Tab-separated table of C-alpha atoms in Angstrom:
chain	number	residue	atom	x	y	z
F	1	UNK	CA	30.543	-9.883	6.814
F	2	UNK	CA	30.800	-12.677	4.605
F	3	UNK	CA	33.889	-11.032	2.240
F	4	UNK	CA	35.293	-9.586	5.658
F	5	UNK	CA	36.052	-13.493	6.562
F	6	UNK	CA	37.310	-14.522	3.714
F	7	UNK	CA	39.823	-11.390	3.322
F	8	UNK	CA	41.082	-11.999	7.136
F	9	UNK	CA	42.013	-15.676	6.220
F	10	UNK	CA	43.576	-15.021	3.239
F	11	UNK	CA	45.593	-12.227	4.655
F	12	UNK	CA	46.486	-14.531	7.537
F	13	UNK	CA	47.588	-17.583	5.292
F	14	UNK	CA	49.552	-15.044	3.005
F	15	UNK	CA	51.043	-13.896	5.915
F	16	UNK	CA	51.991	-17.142	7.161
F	17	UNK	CA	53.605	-17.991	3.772
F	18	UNK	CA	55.419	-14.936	4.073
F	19	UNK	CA	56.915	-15.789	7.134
F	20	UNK	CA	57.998	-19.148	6.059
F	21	UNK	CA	59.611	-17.692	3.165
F	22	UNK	CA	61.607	-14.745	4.783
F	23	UNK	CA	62.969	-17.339	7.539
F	24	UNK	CA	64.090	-20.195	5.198
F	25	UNK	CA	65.466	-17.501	2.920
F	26	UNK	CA	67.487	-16.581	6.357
F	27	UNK	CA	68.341	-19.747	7.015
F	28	UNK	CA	69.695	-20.711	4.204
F	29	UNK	CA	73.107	-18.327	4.519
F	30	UNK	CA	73.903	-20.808	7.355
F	31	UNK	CA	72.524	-24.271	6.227
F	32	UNK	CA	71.975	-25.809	3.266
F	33	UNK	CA	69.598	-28.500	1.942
F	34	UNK	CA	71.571	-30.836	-0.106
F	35	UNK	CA	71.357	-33.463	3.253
F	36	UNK	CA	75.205	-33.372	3.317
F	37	UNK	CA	76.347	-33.615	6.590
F	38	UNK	CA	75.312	-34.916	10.474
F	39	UNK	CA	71.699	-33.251	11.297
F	40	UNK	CA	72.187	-31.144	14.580
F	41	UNK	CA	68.805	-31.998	16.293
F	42	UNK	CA	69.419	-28.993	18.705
F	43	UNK	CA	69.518	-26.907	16.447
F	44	UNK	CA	66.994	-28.015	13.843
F	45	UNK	CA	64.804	-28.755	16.586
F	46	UNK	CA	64.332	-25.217	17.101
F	47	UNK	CA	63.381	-24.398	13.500
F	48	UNK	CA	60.497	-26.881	13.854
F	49	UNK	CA	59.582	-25.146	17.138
F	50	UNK	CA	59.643	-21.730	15.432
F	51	UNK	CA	57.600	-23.161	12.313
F	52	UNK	CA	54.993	-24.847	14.972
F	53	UNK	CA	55.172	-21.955	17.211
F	54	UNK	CA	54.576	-19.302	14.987
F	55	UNK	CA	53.935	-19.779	11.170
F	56	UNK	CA	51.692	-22.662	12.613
F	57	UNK	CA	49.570	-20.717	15.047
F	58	UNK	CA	48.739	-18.006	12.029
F	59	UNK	CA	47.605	-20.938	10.119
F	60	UNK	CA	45.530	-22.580	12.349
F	61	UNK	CA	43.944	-18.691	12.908
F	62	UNK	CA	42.957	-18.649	9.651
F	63	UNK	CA	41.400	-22.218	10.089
F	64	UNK	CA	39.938	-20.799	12.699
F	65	UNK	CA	38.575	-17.728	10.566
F	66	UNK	CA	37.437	-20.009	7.664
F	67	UNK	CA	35.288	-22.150	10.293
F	68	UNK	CA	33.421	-18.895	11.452
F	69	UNK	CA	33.153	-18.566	7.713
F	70	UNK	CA	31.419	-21.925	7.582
F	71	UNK	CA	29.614	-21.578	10.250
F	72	UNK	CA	27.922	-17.926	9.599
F	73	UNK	CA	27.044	-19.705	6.129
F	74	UNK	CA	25.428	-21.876	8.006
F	75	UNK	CA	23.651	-19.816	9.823
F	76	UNK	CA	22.813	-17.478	6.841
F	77	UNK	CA	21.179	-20.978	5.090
F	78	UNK	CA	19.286	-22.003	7.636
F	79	UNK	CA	17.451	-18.001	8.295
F	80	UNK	CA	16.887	-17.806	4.652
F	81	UNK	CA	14.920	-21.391	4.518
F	82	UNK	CA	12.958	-20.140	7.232
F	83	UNK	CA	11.981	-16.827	5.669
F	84	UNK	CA	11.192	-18.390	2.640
F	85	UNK	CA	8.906	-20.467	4.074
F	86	UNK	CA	7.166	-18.072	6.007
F	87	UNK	CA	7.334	-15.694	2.359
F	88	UNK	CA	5.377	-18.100	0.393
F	89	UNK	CA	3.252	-18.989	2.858
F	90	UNK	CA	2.355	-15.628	2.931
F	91	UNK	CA	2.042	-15.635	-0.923
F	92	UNK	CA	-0.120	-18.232	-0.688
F	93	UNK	CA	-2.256	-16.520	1.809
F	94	UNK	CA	-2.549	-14.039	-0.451
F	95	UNK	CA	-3.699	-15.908	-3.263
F	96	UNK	CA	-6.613	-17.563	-0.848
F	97	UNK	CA	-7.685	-13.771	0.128
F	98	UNK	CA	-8.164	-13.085	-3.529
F	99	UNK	CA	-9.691	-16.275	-4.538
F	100	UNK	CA	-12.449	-15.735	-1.604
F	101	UNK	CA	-13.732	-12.331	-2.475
F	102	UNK	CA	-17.005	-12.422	-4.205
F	103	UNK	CA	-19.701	-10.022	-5.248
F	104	UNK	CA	-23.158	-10.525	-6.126
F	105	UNK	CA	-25.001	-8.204	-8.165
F	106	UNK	CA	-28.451	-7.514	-9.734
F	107	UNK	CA	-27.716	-5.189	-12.761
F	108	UNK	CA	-29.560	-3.852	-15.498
F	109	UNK	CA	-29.074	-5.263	-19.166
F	110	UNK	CA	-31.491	-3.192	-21.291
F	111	UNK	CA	-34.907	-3.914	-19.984
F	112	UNK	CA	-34.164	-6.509	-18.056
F	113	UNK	CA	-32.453	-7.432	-14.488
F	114	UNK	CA	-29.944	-10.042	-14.216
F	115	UNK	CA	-27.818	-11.495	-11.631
F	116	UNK	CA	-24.166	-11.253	-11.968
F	117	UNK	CA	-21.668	-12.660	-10.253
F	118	UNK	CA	-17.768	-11.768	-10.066
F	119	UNK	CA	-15.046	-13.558	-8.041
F	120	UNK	CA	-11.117	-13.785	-7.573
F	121	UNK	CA	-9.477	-11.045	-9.108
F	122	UNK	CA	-12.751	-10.159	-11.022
F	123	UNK	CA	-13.939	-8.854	-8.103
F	124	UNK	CA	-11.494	-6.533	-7.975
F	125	UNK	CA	-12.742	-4.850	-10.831
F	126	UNK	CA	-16.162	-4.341	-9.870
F	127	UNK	CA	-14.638	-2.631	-6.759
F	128	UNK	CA	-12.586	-0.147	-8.797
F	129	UNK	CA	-15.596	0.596	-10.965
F	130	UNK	CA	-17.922	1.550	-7.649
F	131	UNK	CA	-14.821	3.829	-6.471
F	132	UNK	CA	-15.032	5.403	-9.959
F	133	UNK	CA	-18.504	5.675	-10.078
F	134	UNK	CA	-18.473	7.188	-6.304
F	135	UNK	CA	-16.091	9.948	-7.400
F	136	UNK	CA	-17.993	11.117	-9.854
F	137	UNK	CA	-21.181	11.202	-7.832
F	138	UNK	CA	-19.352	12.938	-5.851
F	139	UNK	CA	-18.240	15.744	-8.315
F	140	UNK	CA	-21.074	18.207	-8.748
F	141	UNK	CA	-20.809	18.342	-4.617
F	142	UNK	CA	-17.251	19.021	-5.170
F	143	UNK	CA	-17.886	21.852	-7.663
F	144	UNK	CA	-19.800	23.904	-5.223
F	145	UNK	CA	-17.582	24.126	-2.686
F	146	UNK	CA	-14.102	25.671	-1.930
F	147	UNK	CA	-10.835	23.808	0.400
F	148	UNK	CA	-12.180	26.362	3.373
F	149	UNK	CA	-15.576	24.696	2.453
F	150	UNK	CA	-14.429	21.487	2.755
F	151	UNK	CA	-11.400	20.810	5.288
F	152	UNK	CA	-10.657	21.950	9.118
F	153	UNK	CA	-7.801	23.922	9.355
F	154	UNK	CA	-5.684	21.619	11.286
F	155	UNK	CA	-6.165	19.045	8.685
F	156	UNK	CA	-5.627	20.838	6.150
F	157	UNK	CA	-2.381	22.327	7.301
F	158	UNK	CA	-1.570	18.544	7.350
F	159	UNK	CA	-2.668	17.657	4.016
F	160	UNK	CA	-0.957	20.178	3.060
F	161	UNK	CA	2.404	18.993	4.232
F	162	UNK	CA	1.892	15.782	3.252
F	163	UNK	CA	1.450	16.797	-0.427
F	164	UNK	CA	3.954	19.343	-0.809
F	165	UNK	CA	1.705	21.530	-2.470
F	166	UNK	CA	0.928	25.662	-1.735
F	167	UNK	CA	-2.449	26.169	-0.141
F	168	UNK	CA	-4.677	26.558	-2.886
F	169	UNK	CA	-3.718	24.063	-4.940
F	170	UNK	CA	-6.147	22.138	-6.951
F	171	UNK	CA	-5.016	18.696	-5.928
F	172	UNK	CA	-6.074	19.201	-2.201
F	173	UNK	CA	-9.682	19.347	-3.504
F	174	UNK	CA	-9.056	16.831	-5.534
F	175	UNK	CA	-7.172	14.337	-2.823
F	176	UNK	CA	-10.058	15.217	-0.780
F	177	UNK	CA	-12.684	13.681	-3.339
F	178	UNK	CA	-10.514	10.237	-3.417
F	179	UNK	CA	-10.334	9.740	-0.001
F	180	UNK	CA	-14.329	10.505	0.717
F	181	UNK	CA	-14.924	8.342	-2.760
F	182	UNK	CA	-12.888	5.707	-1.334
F	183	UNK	CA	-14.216	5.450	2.001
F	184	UNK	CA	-17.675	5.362	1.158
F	185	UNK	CA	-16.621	2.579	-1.016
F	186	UNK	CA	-15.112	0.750	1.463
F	187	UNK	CA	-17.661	0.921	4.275
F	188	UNK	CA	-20.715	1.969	2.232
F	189	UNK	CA	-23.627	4.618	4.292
F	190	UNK	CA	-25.565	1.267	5.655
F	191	UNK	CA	-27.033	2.961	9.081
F	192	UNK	CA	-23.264	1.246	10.529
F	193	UNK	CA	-21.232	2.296	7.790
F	194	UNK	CA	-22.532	5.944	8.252
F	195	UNK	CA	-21.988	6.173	11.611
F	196	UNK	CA	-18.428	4.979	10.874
F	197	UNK	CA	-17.947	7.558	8.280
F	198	UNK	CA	-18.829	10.212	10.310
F	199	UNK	CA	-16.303	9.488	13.020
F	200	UNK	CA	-13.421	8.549	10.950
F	201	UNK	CA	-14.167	12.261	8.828
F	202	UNK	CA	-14.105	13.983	12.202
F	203	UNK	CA	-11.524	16.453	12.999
F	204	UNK	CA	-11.189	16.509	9.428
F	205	UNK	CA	-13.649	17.757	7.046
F	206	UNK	CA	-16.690	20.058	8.147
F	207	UNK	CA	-19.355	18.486	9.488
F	208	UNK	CA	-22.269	20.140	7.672
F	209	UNK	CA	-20.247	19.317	4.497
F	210	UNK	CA	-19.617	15.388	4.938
F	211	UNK	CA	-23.446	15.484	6.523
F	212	UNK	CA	-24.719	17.012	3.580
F	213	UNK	CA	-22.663	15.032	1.141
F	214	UNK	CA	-23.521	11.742	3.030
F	215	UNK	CA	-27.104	12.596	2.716
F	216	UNK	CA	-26.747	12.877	-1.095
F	217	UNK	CA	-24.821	9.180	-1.503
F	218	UNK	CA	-27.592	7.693	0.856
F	219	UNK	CA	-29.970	8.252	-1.651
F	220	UNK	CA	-28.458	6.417	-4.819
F	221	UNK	CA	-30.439	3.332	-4.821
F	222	UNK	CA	-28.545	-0.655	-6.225
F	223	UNK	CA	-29.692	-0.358	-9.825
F	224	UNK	CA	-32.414	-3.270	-9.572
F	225	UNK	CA	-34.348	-0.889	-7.511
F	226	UNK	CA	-37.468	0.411	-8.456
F	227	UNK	CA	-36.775	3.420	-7.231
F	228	UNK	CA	-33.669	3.407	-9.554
F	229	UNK	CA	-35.420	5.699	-12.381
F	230	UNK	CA	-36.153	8.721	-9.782
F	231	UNK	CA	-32.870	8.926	-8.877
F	232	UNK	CA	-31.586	9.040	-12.287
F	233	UNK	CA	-34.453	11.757	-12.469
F	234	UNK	CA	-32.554	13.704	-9.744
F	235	UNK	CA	-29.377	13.218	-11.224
F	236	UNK	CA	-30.720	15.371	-14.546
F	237	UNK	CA	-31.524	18.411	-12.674
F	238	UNK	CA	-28.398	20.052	-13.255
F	239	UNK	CA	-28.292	23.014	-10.778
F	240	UNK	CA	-27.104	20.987	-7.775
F	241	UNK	CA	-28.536	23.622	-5.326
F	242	UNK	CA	-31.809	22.628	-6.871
F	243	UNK	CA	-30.611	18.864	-6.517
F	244	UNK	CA	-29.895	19.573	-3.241
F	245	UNK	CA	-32.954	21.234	-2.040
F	246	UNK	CA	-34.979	19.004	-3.451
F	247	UNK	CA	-32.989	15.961	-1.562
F	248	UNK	CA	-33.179	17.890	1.764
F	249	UNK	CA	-37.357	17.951	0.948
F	250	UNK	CA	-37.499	14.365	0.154
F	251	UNK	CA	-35.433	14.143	3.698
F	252	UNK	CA	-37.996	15.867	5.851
F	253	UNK	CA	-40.410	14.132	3.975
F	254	UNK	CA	-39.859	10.752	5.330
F	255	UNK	CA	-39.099	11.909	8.959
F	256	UNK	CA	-43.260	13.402	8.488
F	257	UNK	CA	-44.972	11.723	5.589
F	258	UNK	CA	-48.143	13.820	6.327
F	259	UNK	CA	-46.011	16.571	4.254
F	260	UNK	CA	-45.646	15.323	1.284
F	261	UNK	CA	-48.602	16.817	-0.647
F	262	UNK	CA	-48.235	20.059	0.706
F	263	UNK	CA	-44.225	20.178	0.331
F	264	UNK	CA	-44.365	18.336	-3.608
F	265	UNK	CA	-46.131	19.005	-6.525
F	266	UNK	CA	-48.179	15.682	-8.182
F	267	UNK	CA	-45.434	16.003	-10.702
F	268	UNK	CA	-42.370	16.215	-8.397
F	269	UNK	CA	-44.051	13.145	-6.261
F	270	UNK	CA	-43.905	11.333	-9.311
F	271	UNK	CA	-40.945	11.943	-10.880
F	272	UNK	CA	-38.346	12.176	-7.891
F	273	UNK	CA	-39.636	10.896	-4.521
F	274	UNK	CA	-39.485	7.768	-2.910
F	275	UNK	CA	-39.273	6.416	0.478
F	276	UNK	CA	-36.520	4.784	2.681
F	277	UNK	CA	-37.366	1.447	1.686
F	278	UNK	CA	-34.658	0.138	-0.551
F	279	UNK	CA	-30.969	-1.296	-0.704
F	280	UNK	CA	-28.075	1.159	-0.844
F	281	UNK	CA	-26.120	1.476	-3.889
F	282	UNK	CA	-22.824	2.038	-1.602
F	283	UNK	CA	-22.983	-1.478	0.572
F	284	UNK	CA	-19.504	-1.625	1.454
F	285	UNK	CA	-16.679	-3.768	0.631
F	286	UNK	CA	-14.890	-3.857	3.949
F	287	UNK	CA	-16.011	-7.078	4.426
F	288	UNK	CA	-14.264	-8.566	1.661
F	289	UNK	CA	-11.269	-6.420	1.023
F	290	UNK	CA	-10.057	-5.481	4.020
F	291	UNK	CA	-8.209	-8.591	5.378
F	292	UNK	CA	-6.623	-8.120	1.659
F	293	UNK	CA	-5.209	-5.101	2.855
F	294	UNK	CA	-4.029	-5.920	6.488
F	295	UNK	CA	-2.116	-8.987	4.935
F	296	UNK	CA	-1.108	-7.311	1.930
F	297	UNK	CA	0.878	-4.399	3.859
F	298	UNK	CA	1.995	-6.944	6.640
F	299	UNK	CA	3.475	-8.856	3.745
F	300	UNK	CA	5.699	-6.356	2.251
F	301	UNK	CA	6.442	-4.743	5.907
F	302	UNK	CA	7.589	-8.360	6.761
F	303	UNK	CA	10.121	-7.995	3.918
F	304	UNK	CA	11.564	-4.866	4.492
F	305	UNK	CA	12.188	-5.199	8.529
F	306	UNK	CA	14.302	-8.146	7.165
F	307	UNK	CA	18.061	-6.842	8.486
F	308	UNK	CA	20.160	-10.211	7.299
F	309	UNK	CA	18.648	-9.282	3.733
F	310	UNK	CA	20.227	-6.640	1.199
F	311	UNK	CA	18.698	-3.775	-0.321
F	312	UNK	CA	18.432	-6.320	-3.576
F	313	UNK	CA	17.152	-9.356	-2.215
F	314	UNK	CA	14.293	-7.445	-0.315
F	315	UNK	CA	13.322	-5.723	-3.924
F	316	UNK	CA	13.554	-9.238	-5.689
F	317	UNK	CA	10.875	-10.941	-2.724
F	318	UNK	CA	8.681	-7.972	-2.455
F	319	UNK	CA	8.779	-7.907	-7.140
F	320	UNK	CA	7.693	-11.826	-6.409
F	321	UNK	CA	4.888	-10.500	-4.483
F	322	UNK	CA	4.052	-7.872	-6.665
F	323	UNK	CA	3.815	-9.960	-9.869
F	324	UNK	CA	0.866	-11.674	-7.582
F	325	UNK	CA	-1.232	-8.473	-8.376
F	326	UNK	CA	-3.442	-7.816	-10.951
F	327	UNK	CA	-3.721	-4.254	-12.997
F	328	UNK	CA	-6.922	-3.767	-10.838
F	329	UNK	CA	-5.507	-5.031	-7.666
F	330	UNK	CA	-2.829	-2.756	-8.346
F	331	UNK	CA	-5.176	0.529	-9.324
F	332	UNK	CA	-7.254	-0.485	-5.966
F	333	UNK	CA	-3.762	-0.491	-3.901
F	334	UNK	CA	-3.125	3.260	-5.676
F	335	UNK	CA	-6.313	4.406	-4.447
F	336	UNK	CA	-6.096	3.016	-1.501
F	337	UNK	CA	-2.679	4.330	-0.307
F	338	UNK	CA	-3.915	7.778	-0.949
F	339	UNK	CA	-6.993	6.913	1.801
F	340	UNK	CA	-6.945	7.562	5.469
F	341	UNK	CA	-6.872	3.681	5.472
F	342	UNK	CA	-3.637	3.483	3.086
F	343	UNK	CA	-2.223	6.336	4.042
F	344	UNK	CA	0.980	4.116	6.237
F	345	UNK	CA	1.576	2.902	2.762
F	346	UNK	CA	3.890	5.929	1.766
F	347	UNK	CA	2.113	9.508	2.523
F	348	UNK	CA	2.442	8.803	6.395
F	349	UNK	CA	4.972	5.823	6.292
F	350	UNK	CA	4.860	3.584	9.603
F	351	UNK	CA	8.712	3.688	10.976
F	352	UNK	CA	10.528	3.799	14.513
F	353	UNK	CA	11.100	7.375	15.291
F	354	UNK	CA	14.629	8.486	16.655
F	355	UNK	CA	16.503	11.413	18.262
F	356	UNK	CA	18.638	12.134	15.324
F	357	UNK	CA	17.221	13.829	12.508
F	358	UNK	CA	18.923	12.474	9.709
F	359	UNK	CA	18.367	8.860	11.255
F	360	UNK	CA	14.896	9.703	11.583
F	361	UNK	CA	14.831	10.981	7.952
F	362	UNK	CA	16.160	7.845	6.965
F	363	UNK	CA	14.044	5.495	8.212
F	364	UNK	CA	11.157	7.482	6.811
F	365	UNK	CA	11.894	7.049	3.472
F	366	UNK	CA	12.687	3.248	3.859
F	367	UNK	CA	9.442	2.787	4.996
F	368	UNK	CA	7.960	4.648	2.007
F	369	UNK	CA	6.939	1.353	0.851
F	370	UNK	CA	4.846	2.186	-2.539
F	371	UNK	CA	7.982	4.133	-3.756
F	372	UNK	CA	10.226	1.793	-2.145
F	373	UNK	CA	9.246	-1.206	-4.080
F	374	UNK	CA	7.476	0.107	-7.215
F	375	UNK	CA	4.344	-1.108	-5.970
F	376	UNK	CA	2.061	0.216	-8.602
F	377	UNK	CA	4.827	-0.415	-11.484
F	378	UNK	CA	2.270	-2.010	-13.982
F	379	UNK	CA	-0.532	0.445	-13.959
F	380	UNK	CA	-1.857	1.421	-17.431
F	381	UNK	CA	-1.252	5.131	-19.235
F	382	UNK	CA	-0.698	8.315	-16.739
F	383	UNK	CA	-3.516	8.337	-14.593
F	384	UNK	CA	-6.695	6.514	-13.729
F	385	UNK	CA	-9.834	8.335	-14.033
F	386	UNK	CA	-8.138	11.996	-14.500
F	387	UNK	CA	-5.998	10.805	-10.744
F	388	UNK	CA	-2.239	11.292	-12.567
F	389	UNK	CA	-0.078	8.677	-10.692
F	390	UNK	CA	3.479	10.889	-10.599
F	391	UNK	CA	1.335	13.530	-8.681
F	392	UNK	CA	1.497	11.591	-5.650
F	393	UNK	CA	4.474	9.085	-6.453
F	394	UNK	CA	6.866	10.975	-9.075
F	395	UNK	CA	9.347	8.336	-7.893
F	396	UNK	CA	8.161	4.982	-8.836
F	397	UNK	CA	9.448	3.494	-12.092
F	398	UNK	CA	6.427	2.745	-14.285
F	399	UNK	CA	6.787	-0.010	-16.788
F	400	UNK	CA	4.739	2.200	-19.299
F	401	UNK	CA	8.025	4.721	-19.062
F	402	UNK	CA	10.427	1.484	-19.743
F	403	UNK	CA	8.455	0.725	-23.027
F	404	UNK	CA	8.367	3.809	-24.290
């Protein structure tokens, strides 16, 4: 809009000049301008008329233009102060949210049990390690059972769109596993957080799977339990149908203690059971991450519903808010967008739907916002724990590709 301006009062002033030009060139087979002679005010009034009348209204046009100009700068200087302000603010926001979150832990360090504690972006990295250790809880589950196993057909017809991939693809399984990992991560299997589980895996994943698979988390105890050792004792039996059975005995255990001597051997009491009494490895983190995430993806939606802004300028704000992440925030954002949570992230973009199909295609990818913005630009190597990044977002530009 801004070039349009200045080209229309240009044009106008070169027409203008034009004018002037192609008259006094006329005008000059008649008169001449050495001042010899009487001036005729009849007549040269009327070349002053034509010159105000004419050449003088496409002037004061352009004036006219060039104060629009001014005036839509203006304009333009004022909006951009005001999203700036509002942009940092929300930086700074940001910044808070990260500085707040803290974890306390009691951990083992050989023999003995200390208390840890890990704040700011620290944090962060504890949260990534419980999603890591989650997923690979959760693998010897995964192992014994197939996609028909695992998803309801509806959702997997979805999941299967979504990822592009033919039915019996490995990564379905495998996308599966992050977003239960992730979820129990996030809310933990607390009596609340497993009742939250359960209705957000509805309609989704087979109930006597995610029962039986929440039954198994449930029973990983925080490491400063005593109970910590028989759990690591279940963890050894390698046949998980034994594993299993044996955790669906301990189960009907507690719900009628008077079992227990006839259902276990002395041995078996010994090694592997224990009761209900103890604090859940998976506690949650909703609590501290997930204002993180509202603001985080309100942040860079903010940015890119910005109209008066260029393709470039909403990259540039959106890279300022980026370089505010750290390679963990950044791995917990990856993991994240590939939950049910995170999903409006990219897989199932948020956008206003229209009539038109290629309008409606359009706005679909602009709202891809992980792609979009090269979200997760400075995550380490390929993949994080065996999840390959350009399986699910082939399009960002990694700075690991630039250096190499």
């Amino acid at each position: 809009m801004r070039k349009l301006f200045w080209l229309i009062s240009l044009f106008l002033i070169v027409v203008g000049i034009i004018i002037l030009w192609i008259f006094f060139d006329n005008l000059s087979t008649e008169y001449t301008y050495s001042g010899d002679g009487k001036i005729i005010l009849d007549k040269t009034g009327q070349v002053g008329d034509f010159i105000g009348g004419v050449v003088g209204t496409i002037f004061s046009l352009a004036g006219f233009v060039a104060l629009l100009l001014t005036l839509y700068n203006q304009s333009d200087t004022s909006y951009k102060e005001q999203f700036e302000g509002k942009f940092f603010e929300l930086i700074k926001i940001h910044r808070d949210n990260v500085n707040e979150i803290n974890i306390r832990r009691k951990l083992r360090d050989k023999k003995e049990i200390l208390d840890f504690e890990f704040s700011g972006r620290k944090a962060f990295k504890t949260i990534v390690s419980d999603f890591v250790i989650c997923r690979n809880d959760l693998r010897p589950y995964f192992r014994k059972h197939t996609i028909a196993d695992v998803y309801e057909d509806e959702y997997l017809t979805k999941t299967i769109q979504t990822l592009g991939v033919e039915p019996n693809h490995k990564r379905i399984l495998s996308f599966a596993r992050v977003n239960i990992a992730y979820c129990i991560t996030f809310y933990g299997v607390s009596s609340e957080g497993y009742q939250i589980l359960i209705r957000l895996f509805r309609k989704k994943y087979k109930k006597e799977f995610i029962e039986g698979l929440l039954a198994y988390v449930k029973m990983k105890p925080i490491e400063s339990s005593k109970y910590w050792k028989k759990w690591k004792n279940l963890k050894t039996i390698e046949d998980i149908e034994s594993r299993l059975t044996l955790i669906d005995k301990i189960y009907s255990i507690r719900k009628n203690r008077k079992t227990l001597n006839t259902t276990f051997s002395e041995q078996e009491v010994e090694l592997y059971y224990y009761d209900k009494k103890y604090i859940k490895f998976y506690g949650g983190h909703q609590h501290r991450i997930g204002h993180y995430f509202r603001h985080l993806f309100q942040s860079v939606k903010y940015v890119n519903s910005q109209n008066k802004l260029n393709e470039s300028e909403k990259y540039f704000y959106v890279k300022t808010l980026r370089a505010q992440l750290s390679t963990y925030e950044q791995a917990l954002l990856f993991v994240n967008s590939l939950s049910i949570m995170g999903m409006p992230w990219e897989l199932e973009p948020e956008y206003k739907k229209s009539y038109f199909e290629f309008i409606d295609k359009k706005r679909k990818e602009n709202a891809r916002l992980i792609t979009k913005y090269n979200l997760i630009k400075n995550l380490p190597g390929n993949q994080i724990i065996g999840i390959n990044y350009k399986d699910y977002y082939p399009n960002v530009n990694y700075e690991i590709e630039e250096i190499v």
